Amino acid sequence: MPCERKPMRYGHSEGHTDVCFDEKGKCILTCGSDGDVRIWESLDDDDPKSINVGEKTYSLTLKNGKLVTAVSNNTVQIHTFPDGDPDGILTRFTATANHVTFNHSGTRVAAGSSDFLVKVVEVADSSQQKTLRGHDAPVLSVNFDPKEEFLASSSCDGSVVVWNIDEQVQVTSWNVLQKSSDVTNAKSLCRLAWQPQFGKLLAVPVETSVHLYERNTWSLVSSLSDDFITQAINVVVWSPCGRFLAAGTIGGYLTIWDVGTKLCVERQKHEKGYTVCGMAWHPSGGQIAYTDTEGCLSLLDGLATTSHSTATPQQHASSAKVKESKETKDYDDLFDEDDGRFLDEEASESPVKKSALGEDEDDDDDDLMPATGRPRHRSSFLDDDDNSQDTGSVALDRLGAADDASSAVEPLGPSAVAAVTRPMYEGPLPTPPQRPFQPGSTPTHLMHRFMVWNSVGIVRGYNDEQDNAIDVEFHDTAVHHAMHLTNALAHTMADLSQEAVLLACVSTDELASKLQCLHFSSWDTNKEWMLDLPKGEDAQALCLGQGWGAVGTSALLVRLFSVGGVQREVFSLPGPVVCMAGHGEQLLIAFHRGTGFDGDQALGVQLLQLGGRKRQVIQGEPLPLSRKSYLAWLGFTAEGTPCCIDSEGVVRLLNRSLGNTWTPVCNTREHCKGKSDHYWVVGIHENPQQLRCIPCKGSRFPPTLPRPAVGILPFNLPLCQVATEKGQMEEQYWRSVLFQNHYGFLSSSGYEIDEEGQSQAHKEQQELLMKMFALSCKLEREFRCVELAEMMTHSVLTLAIRYASRSRRMGLAQRLGELALEKANQEQPPQHQEEEEEPNYTSRHAGQSRSRTPQQSRREEQEEEEEDEEETQEEQMDTEEVAESRKPRVNPFKKGSASPERASPKTVSTASKEARVNPFKMSGPAKQSASPAGRAASVLDTMTTANRKPAASATTGSKQSKSPVLKPLVPRPKSKTQATLLQMSSRTASKKQEKPQQEVEERGKEKEPATERLKQAQEATSPASAGDNQENRR
Amino acid sequence: MDPSEVEFLAEKEMVQIIPNFSLDKVYLIGGDLGPFNPGLPVQVPVWLALNLKQRQKCRIVPPEWMDVQKLEEIREQERREETFTPIPSPYYMELTKLLLNHAADNIPKADEIRTLVKDIWDTRIAKLRLSIDSFISHQEAHAKLDNLTLMEINTTRSFLLDSLNSMYKLRSNTQPGSAAEKTMDY
């Protein structure tokens, strides 16, 4: 039903109010807690006539020039209308009367009072009173049946009673209301209403629905409800024609139903959501006047009840169409209306509820007006159609004539059918597309807001009476001092980088949308430039990168600028922009790639590389978001990995090593204490792993004052069973892998990288792998061990092999040996890097005292090996290594010698040594050892840091031989206690150790020449002994 | 102990600051501080916070208890109860003084906080005086001083000890006298 909601205007002081029309509908009468009755010529009447009737007025009614009011001195008074002269007291109670009402003819007045009584008084002769006793609590409301046979009353005792007036007895009663002790405590005023004309139906507001009871049978015929009514209904009124029923609720909803079809034909919301406590339908049916508990008065105008009655079914349809029309409506409208609410108001609401109700609610709050504009045309043009089939207005006349039970429902038949046949769309509902936003900003409607908060600084916007200004503040004052600008252009968007501040405003009637850049890092004197966008094009999102800026506009364009103001490339977007982010030479754009359904957003994302070789890295692929959520933040980590956060608080990071997929790395909601608490993210760092965000209590975003403090959240991959040790380590491992992706990206795009950090991360990963390996070993999961080993680098793999054989898993060690060979073949190039890490692992490993391998072997052959020259040992090692890798099938020998082999470092050899080594390396081709030879120098260079760590005997031994300078460094960091501990443990273990060693040797003899066997044993132990010797010497 | 010495001790309390400069970890004898990232809160001792603040290198985040509502609660509790109530920080008075004198602009409602802390202080000192009074008049041998802060103890310690000493002297001089005399001492 099309109607216009007039703005609220002040009527009375705060408190309970009531409203009625005079019989001709010329004026509106209101009463309020200020004790006045005001007579309004119209809603726009600036000088209403005021009649003071008492201290407080609770209710009023008017008929035949007599104004009856219930006032606070427990009386029901009469005043003349329109003069307002006192005309005596109609009746008195021992408590205040809560509701007074005239009968249809205006001869009698019924009043319900807080002293539990209902009185029916003749207006002409106030001595003729009938008292209806029976309620056990204050009476809330009374209403005459239009035929004056019955009177209905509701009371705080929870009952609704129908009385026979003449006999003064209860005809029937329903206990449907909530009990309360007093009117002030009552949930609802429970104003009853009989259907006009014949009183066929009695409407009773029961909680959030209206019950319709049929006359005579007093049975519940139907109940009218609406999804949007969430709070109790206070008042119900019938249209004069009796076809429509309007209800006003505590929450400020005004709902009109067509009683015939039971469909809601109109919904309006009180502009401030105050409780509606008085409603009156204009005698002609075209208006509803209503008042609220704040003393304000307003109208719903243009209700087409009688004149357009046939049109209403179409209006049902059209109200259903509202949703569809939404799709066709211009996006911008929705942006401005729906999504503003969506984003702001929903902040405190639970998101699930939002998604269920969100769009409809939005529709009805504000959008019904624009939306109904369309259906109105529609209904009028369909009118002709329907009139030809069935003249609704005639039907209504008939309704007047026929005193028939069916008449209330029947005449609507054909048109109701029409309404039903019109297909109602019941599939998934489209989600209003979310509005463009700046990442790190708070909603634009706030007077004091953050226009952006990022890793560089904060831009705050103030827009209040005194000031319209922008404050720019830098976290690091070394970048630039704080700035204060007047915001004459009303900029709403901002971005901040180390070089510039970019601001933009939308167009107004006269002015085009403008872009303003404060290029504070410029070395010339002009620190500012400004640019107008073409007419009709509005800036919607902007971002700054290094040396460039970009703006996404309503014309689906992205315009690039240099930071100095040179216009650069322009390109089209596949959909309306949502937000943009820049970092270095990367530009990340989120846009609407289509319509989402059922609360989901359909966003796409583009990632462009603007520097050097310009290319598109991600070509408009869908951006994954949680169900029923929208994008809340988009940006880059400090290291330059794209990242997005949705309204459910899930942080997703682009995984460049897995085909540019998005991996959830954190759920900020898991860290929230309260349901409505959120974290407002301001920055993400990969090294160290930090999610910098501001905890917001009870809202989605922080206020500007008091100044919010930044907190740090950890990342957590959503892996399974993170409570277990295994799950934890897996999570740590994969997180570490994910968060070091940026090294690869940075180095590939030519940035210098923090190599120490990278090697640290690498080390951490290998360490975790080793731990997992040990855990799996303990759990006797050998297959899993091999799987883990596959992820290890070669050097760590040797440790794993050592570990396996020490824990007497020869089968496993053998498999790992095979694996190691494969790896050695594949991984020739990166070996030197791994090399430098190895010492650390060994030490850690040894520290765990699970694997005492190196020491054991060391002790064992310490004496005999002492005279051996270190150099030769090393050579042997090399040969062994190579030989191994070239003989994948010579397993038996390796199986046994797993421990010695472990002790051998891989590729530390020089060309000169190479030559000597050869005798043992019959099968090993020369080229293999040649390649490491070239690397040797660099290995030594990089090794220095690693060497400082408590070094494993193997590597140290080899190194000592080469660079005497390093020698003293080697064992030093190893604390004495540790060393002794290890030695002790190795002593105990050494005896045990001897056996397998011998076995190995025996087995080895079967297939290999004894000499080689010996050498292996030697080389395995000798480096160890060398290392150990040193320790001992100390 | 001097009040300034107590204040010196108070300066070792940690407080959160938001630096506006960038600096790696600082290794000091008392422990490592930092790293300092612009915009990211970090815990530092009060002496450093104040120093940085004076050089306009940081903003100080007031401690959690330095909040009008919390202090009001404490004040009410302090007034309600006979004994000393637990105080959020052992150096509340010193910290309030220090922070409010040097970083009042970073602390919302600084004046109210100053008044509230002074109120709490006054209440507690009044209690302390009262209890000392009864301690002496009843000639108690010992008293329990739970929840008293160092600064509060130091306001009375020297005076109290001296006076107890001299009273002891006086009393021991009058000791040979009669019992009646002894009671009449006070």
mmCIF file of C-alpha atoms in Angstrom, chain A residues 669-874:
data_model
loop_
_atom_site.group_PDB
_atom_site.id
_atom_site.type_symbol
_atom_site.label_atom_id
_atom_site.label_comp_id
_atom_site.label_asym_id
_atom_site.label_seq_id
_atom_site.Cartn_x
_atom_site.Cartn_y
_atom_site.Cartn_z
ATOM 1 C CA ARG A 669 36.692 -13.451 16.310
ATOM 2 C CA GLU A 670 38.232 -16.379 18.143
ATOM 3 C CA HIS A 671 40.193 -13.907 20.200
ATOM 4 C CA CYS A 672 37.180 -11.768 21.084
ATOM 5 C CA LYS A 673 35.753 -12.049 24.531
ATOM 6 C CA GLY A 674 32.267 -10.808 23.853
ATOM 7 C CA LYS A 675 29.942 -11.652 21.016
ATOM 8 C CA SER A 676 29.780 -8.116 19.776
ATOM 9 C CA ASP A 677 33.457 -7.411 20.218
ATOM 10 C CA HIS A 678 35.597 -7.147 17.165
ATOM 11 C CA TYR A 679 39.124 -6.484 16.145
ATOM 12 C CA TRP A 680 39.764 -3.639 13.777
ATOM 13 C CA VAL A 681 42.830 -4.510 11.798
ATOM 14 C CA VAL A 682 45.386 -1.845 11.052
ATOM 15 C CA GLY A 683 48.293 -3.834 9.708
ATOM 16 C CA ILE A 684 49.762 -7.233 9.086
ATOM 17 C CA HIS A 685 53.371 -8.250 9.357
ATOM 18 C CA GLU A 686 54.827 -11.504 8.204
ATOM 19 C CA ASN A 687 58.184 -11.186 9.881
ATOM 20 C CA PRO A 688 57.669 -11.134 12.804
ATOM 21 C CA GLN A 689 54.241 -12.695 12.463
ATOM 22 C CA GLN A 690 51.972 -10.008 13.811
ATOM 23 C CA LEU A 691 48.411 -9.054 13.192
ATOM 24 C CA ARG A 692 48.169 -5.506 14.434
ATOM 25 C CA CYS A 693 44.676 -4.586 15.360
ATOM 26 C CA ILE A 694 42.619 -2.528 17.731
ATOM 27 C CA PRO A 695 40.289 -4.365 20.065
ATOM 28 C CA CYS A 696 36.838 -2.780 19.912
ATOM 29 C CA LYS A 697 34.389 -3.521 22.656
ATOM 30 C CA GLY A 698 30.889 -3.903 21.361
ATOM 31 C CA SER A 699 31.547 -2.471 17.940
ATOM 32 C CA ARG A 700 33.318 -3.161 14.701
ATOM 33 C CA PHE A 701 35.468 -0.080 14.704
ATOM 34 C CA PRO A 702 37.109 2.132 17.304
ATOM 35 C CA PRO A 703 36.176 5.699 18.170
ATOM 36 C CA THR A 704 38.756 8.404 17.586
ATOM 37 C CA LEU A 705 38.710 9.319 21.231
ATOM 38 C CA PRO A 706 40.024 8.052 23.521
ATOM 39 C CA ARG A 707 42.874 7.157 21.309
ATOM 40 C CA PRO A 708 42.693 3.448 20.679
ATOM 41 C CA ALA A 709 45.676 1.294 21.494
ATOM 42 C CA VAL A 710 46.993 -1.225 19.050
ATOM 43 C CA GLY A 711 47.260 -4.829 20.080
ATOM 44 C CA ILE A 712 48.859 -7.809 18.455
ATOM 45 C CA LEU A 713 47.236 -11.081 17.577
ATOM 46 C CA PRO A 714 49.087 -14.225 16.604
ATOM 47 C CA PHE A 715 48.357 -16.160 13.448
ATOM 48 C CA ASN A 716 46.927 -19.616 13.443
ATOM 49 C CA LEU A 717 46.323 -21.827 10.496
ATOM 50 C CA PRO A 718 43.041 -23.648 10.868
ATOM 51 C CA LEU A 719 44.589 -27.092 10.839
ATOM 52 C CA CYS A 720 42.915 -29.994 12.558
ATOM 53 C CA GLN A 721 43.763 -31.170 16.036
ATOM 54 C CA VAL A 722 46.049 -28.344 16.973
ATOM 55 C CA ALA A 723 45.623 -29.425 20.562
ATOM 56 C CA THR A 724 47.875 -32.386 19.928
ATOM 57 C CA GLU A 725 51.614 -32.098 19.636
ATOM 58 C CA LYS A 726 51.498 -33.314 16.086
ATOM 59 C CA GLY A 727 48.838 -30.841 15.042
ATOM 60 C CA GLN A 728 50.719 -28.046 16.694
ATOM 61 C CA MET A 729 53.907 -28.782 14.908
ATOM 62 C CA GLU A 730 52.158 -29.194 11.609
ATOM 63 C CA GLU A 731 50.471 -25.879 12.097
ATOM 64 C CA GLN A 732 53.740 -24.234 12.984
ATOM 65 C CA TYR A 733 55.467 -25.766 10.031
ATOM 66 C CA TRP A 734 52.918 -24.749 7.457
ATOM 67 C CA ARG A 735 52.519 -21.336 8.945
ATOM 68 C CA SER A 736 56.225 -20.857 8.763
ATOM 69 C CA VAL A 737 56.227 -22.033 5.161
ATOM 70 C CA LEU A 738 53.380 -19.700 4.285
ATOM 71 C CA PHE A 739 54.866 -16.720 5.994
ATOM 72 C CA GLN A 740 58.200 -17.037 4.304
ATOM 73 C CA ASN A 741 56.721 -17.053 0.826
ATOM 74 C CA HIS A 742 57.323 -13.369 0.645
ATOM 75 C CA TYR A 743 61.069 -13.889 0.552
ATOM 76 C CA GLY A 744 60.727 -15.675 -2.714
ATOM 77 C CA PHE A 745 58.459 -13.015 -4.068
ATOM 78 C CA LEU A 746 60.630 -10.164 -2.941
ATOM 79 C CA SER A 747 63.797 -11.626 -4.312
ATOM 80 C CA SER A 748 62.111 -12.475 -7.575
ATOM 81 C CA SER A 749 60.911 -8.926 -7.931
ATOM 82 C CA GLY A 750 64.367 -7.642 -7.238
ATOM 83 C CA TYR A 751 64.088 -6.343 -3.702
ATOM 84 C CA GLU A 752 66.738 -7.024 -1.199
ATOM 85 C CA ILE A 753 65.605 -9.451 1.393
ATOM 86 C CA ASP A 754 66.399 -10.093 4.954
ATOM 87 C CA GLU A 755 68.502 -13.164 4.388
ATOM 88 C CA GLU A 756 69.023 -13.749 8.018
ATOM 89 C CA GLY A 757 65.290 -13.827 8.538
ATOM 90 C CA GLN A 758 64.866 -16.184 5.678
ATOM 91 C CA SER A 759 67.471 -18.608 6.860
ATOM 92 C CA GLN A 760 65.996 -18.351 10.298
ATOM 93 C CA ALA A 761 62.607 -19.308 8.953
ATOM 94 C CA HIS A 762 64.155 -22.062 6.944
ATOM 95 C CA LYS A 763 65.939 -23.357 9.961
ATOM 96 C CA GLU A 764 62.783 -23.248 11.977
ATOM 97 C CA GLN A 765 60.958 -25.285 9.389
ATOM 98 C CA GLN A 766 63.613 -27.927 9.201
ATOM 99 C CA GLU A 767 63.735 -28.067 12.936
ATOM 100 C CA LEU A 768 60.000 -28.610 13.038
ATOM 101 C CA LEU A 769 60.256 -31.297 10.423
ATOM 102 C CA MET A 770 62.877 -33.010 12.472
ATOM 103 C CA LYS A 771 60.715 -32.809 15.556
ATOM 104 C CA MET A 772 57.774 -34.214 13.686
ATOM 105 C CA PHE A 773 60.021 -36.907 12.357
ATOM 106 C CA ALA A 774 61.110 -37.800 15.852
ATOM 107 C CA LEU A 775 57.530 -37.813 17.018
ATOM 108 C CA SER A 776 56.428 -40.086 14.218
ATOM 109 C CA CYS A 777 59.330 -42.339 14.956
ATOM 110 C CA LYS A 778 58.279 -42.572 18.520
ATOM 111 C CA LEU A 779 54.771 -43.425 17.435
ATOM 112 C CA GLU A 780 56.181 -46.066 15.089
ATOM 113 C CA ARG A 781 54.750 -44.381 12.046
ATOM 114 C CA GLU A 782 57.514 -45.157 9.656
ATOM 115 C CA PHE A 783 55.606 -44.348 6.524
ATOM 116 C CA ARG A 784 54.834 -40.976 7.928
ATOM 117 C CA CYS A 785 58.479 -40.586 8.753
ATOM 118 C CA VAL A 786 59.389 -41.085 5.137
ATOM 119 C CA GLU A 787 56.766 -38.594 4.095
ATOM 120 C CA LEU A 788 58.215 -36.062 6.440
ATOM 121 C CA ALA A 789 61.665 -36.859 5.276
ATOM 122 C CA GLU A 790 60.596 -36.027 1.763
ATOM 123 C CA MET A 791 59.976 -32.483 2.879
ATOM 124 C CA MET A 792 63.385 -32.207 4.478
ATOM 125 C CA THR A 793 66.451 -30.786 2.910
ATOM 126 C CA HIS A 794 69.245 -33.160 2.280
ATOM 127 C CA SER A 795 71.294 -32.165 5.235
ATOM 128 C CA VAL A 796 68.462 -32.577 7.660
ATOM 129 C CA LEU A 797 67.623 -35.800 6.017
ATOM 130 C CA THR A 798 70.992 -37.173 6.982
ATOM 131 C CA LEU A 799 70.162 -36.303 10.529
ATOM 132 C CA ALA A 800 66.904 -38.097 10.166
ATOM 133 C CA ILE A 801 68.696 -41.136 8.875
ATOM 134 C CA ARG A 802 71.017 -41.005 11.794
ATOM 135 C CA TYR A 803 68.130 -40.694 14.143
ATOM 136 C CA ALA A 804 66.335 -43.590 12.551
ATOM 137 C CA SER A 805 69.253 -45.915 12.783
ATOM 138 C CA ARG A 806 70.009 -44.900 16.337
ATOM 139 C CA SER A 807 66.507 -45.733 17.274
ATOM 140 C CA ARG A 808 67.051 -49.086 15.596
ATOM 141 C CA ARG A 809 64.779 -48.607 12.698
ATOM 142 C CA MET A 810 67.004 -49.971 10.053
ATOM 143 C CA GLY A 811 64.238 -50.381 7.543
ATOM 144 C CA LEU A 812 63.356 -46.819 7.888
ATOM 145 C CA ALA A 813 66.931 -45.712 7.728
ATOM 146 C CA GLN A 814 67.374 -47.639 4.559
ATOM 147 C CA ARG A 815 64.413 -46.025 2.914
ATOM 148 C CA LEU A 816 65.593 -42.684 4.024
ATOM 149 C CA GLY A 817 68.956 -43.466 2.580
ATOM 150 C CA GLU A 818 67.386 -44.066 -0.781
ATOM 151 C CA LEU A 819 65.515 -40.892 -0.428
ATOM 152 C CA ALA A 820 68.644 -39.049 0.486
ATOM 153 C CA LEU A 821 70.285 -40.265 -2.664
ATOM 154 C CA GLU A 822 67.456 -39.047 -4.781
ATOM 155 C CA LYS A 823 67.553 -35.752 -3.036
ATOM 156 C CA ALA A 824 71.241 -35.453 -3.415
ATOM 157 C CA ASN A 825 70.805 -35.886 -7.110
ATOM 158 C CA GLN A 826 68.050 -33.388 -7.367
ATOM 159 C CA GLU A 827 69.253 -30.880 -4.912
ATOM 160 C CA GLN A 828 72.723 -30.241 -6.021
ATOM 161 C CA PRO A 829 72.292 -26.527 -6.427
ATOM 162 C CA PRO A 830 70.784 -25.502 -3.107
ATOM 163 C CA GLN A 831 73.076 -27.649 -1.105
ATOM 164 C CA HIS A 832 75.437 -25.073 0.093
ATOM 165 C CA GLN A 833 72.662 -23.239 1.742
ATOM 166 C CA GLU A 834 71.526 -26.226 3.640
ATOM 167 C CA GLU A 835 75.017 -26.869 4.635
ATOM 168 C CA GLU A 836 75.196 -23.863 6.767
ATOM 169 C CA GLU A 837 72.180 -24.905 8.659
ATOM 170 C CA GLU A 838 73.174 -28.340 9.413
ATOM 171 C CA PRO A 839 75.400 -27.670 12.378
ATOM 172 C CA ASN A 840 72.611 -26.049 14.199
ATOM 173 C CA TYR A 841 70.336 -28.967 13.778
ATOM 174 C CA THR A 842 72.820 -31.401 14.914
ATOM 175 C CA SER A 843 73.452 -29.491 18.009
ATOM 176 C CA ARG A 844 69.831 -29.123 18.762
ATOM 177 C CA HIS A 845 69.348 -32.689 17.985
ATOM 178 C CA ALA A 846 72.070 -33.746 20.266
ATOM 179 C CA GLY A 847 70.757 -31.473 22.920
ATOM 180 C CA GLN A 848 67.630 -33.474 22.966
ATOM 181 C CA SER A 849 69.790 -36.347 24.011
ATOM 182 C CA ARG A 850 67.670 -38.668 22.025
ATOM 183 C CA SER A 851 70.264 -39.055 19.427
ATOM 184 C CA ARG A 852 73.729 -39.300 20.730
ATOM 185 C CA THR A 853 74.944 -40.514 17.472
ATOM 186 C CA PRO A 854 77.881 -38.382 16.650
ATOM 187 C CA GLN A 855 79.385 -38.613 20.045
ATOM 188 C CA GLN A 856 78.984 -42.301 20.253
ATOM 189 C CA SER A 857 80.738 -42.973 17.117
ATOM 190 C CA ARG A 858 83.321 -40.467 18.030
ATOM 191 C CA ARG A 859 84.276 -42.004 21.276
ATOM 192 C CA GLU A 860 84.419 -45.361 19.890
ATOM 193 C CA GLU A 861 87.156 -44.691 17.495
ATOM 194 C CA GLN A 862 88.691 -41.724 19.050
ATOM 195 C CA GLU A 863 91.981 -43.269 19.851
ATOM 196 C CA GLU A 864 92.623 -45.077 16.704
ATOM 197 C CA GLU A 865 91.645 -42.164 14.583
ATOM 198 C CA GLU A 866 93.619 -39.586 16.387
ATOM 199 C CA GLU A 867 96.704 -39.891 14.317
ATOM 200 C CA ASP A 868 94.736 -39.702 11.128
ATOM 201 C CA GLU A 869 95.159 -36.604 9.218
ATOM 202 C CA GLU A 870 92.056 -34.617 9.119
ATOM 203 C CA GLU A 871 92.453 -33.841 5.543
ATOM 204 C CA THR A 872 92.321 -37.387 4.454
ATOM 205 C CA GLN A 873 89.293 -37.987 6.492
ATOM 206 C CA GLU A 874 87.559 -35.336 4.711
#
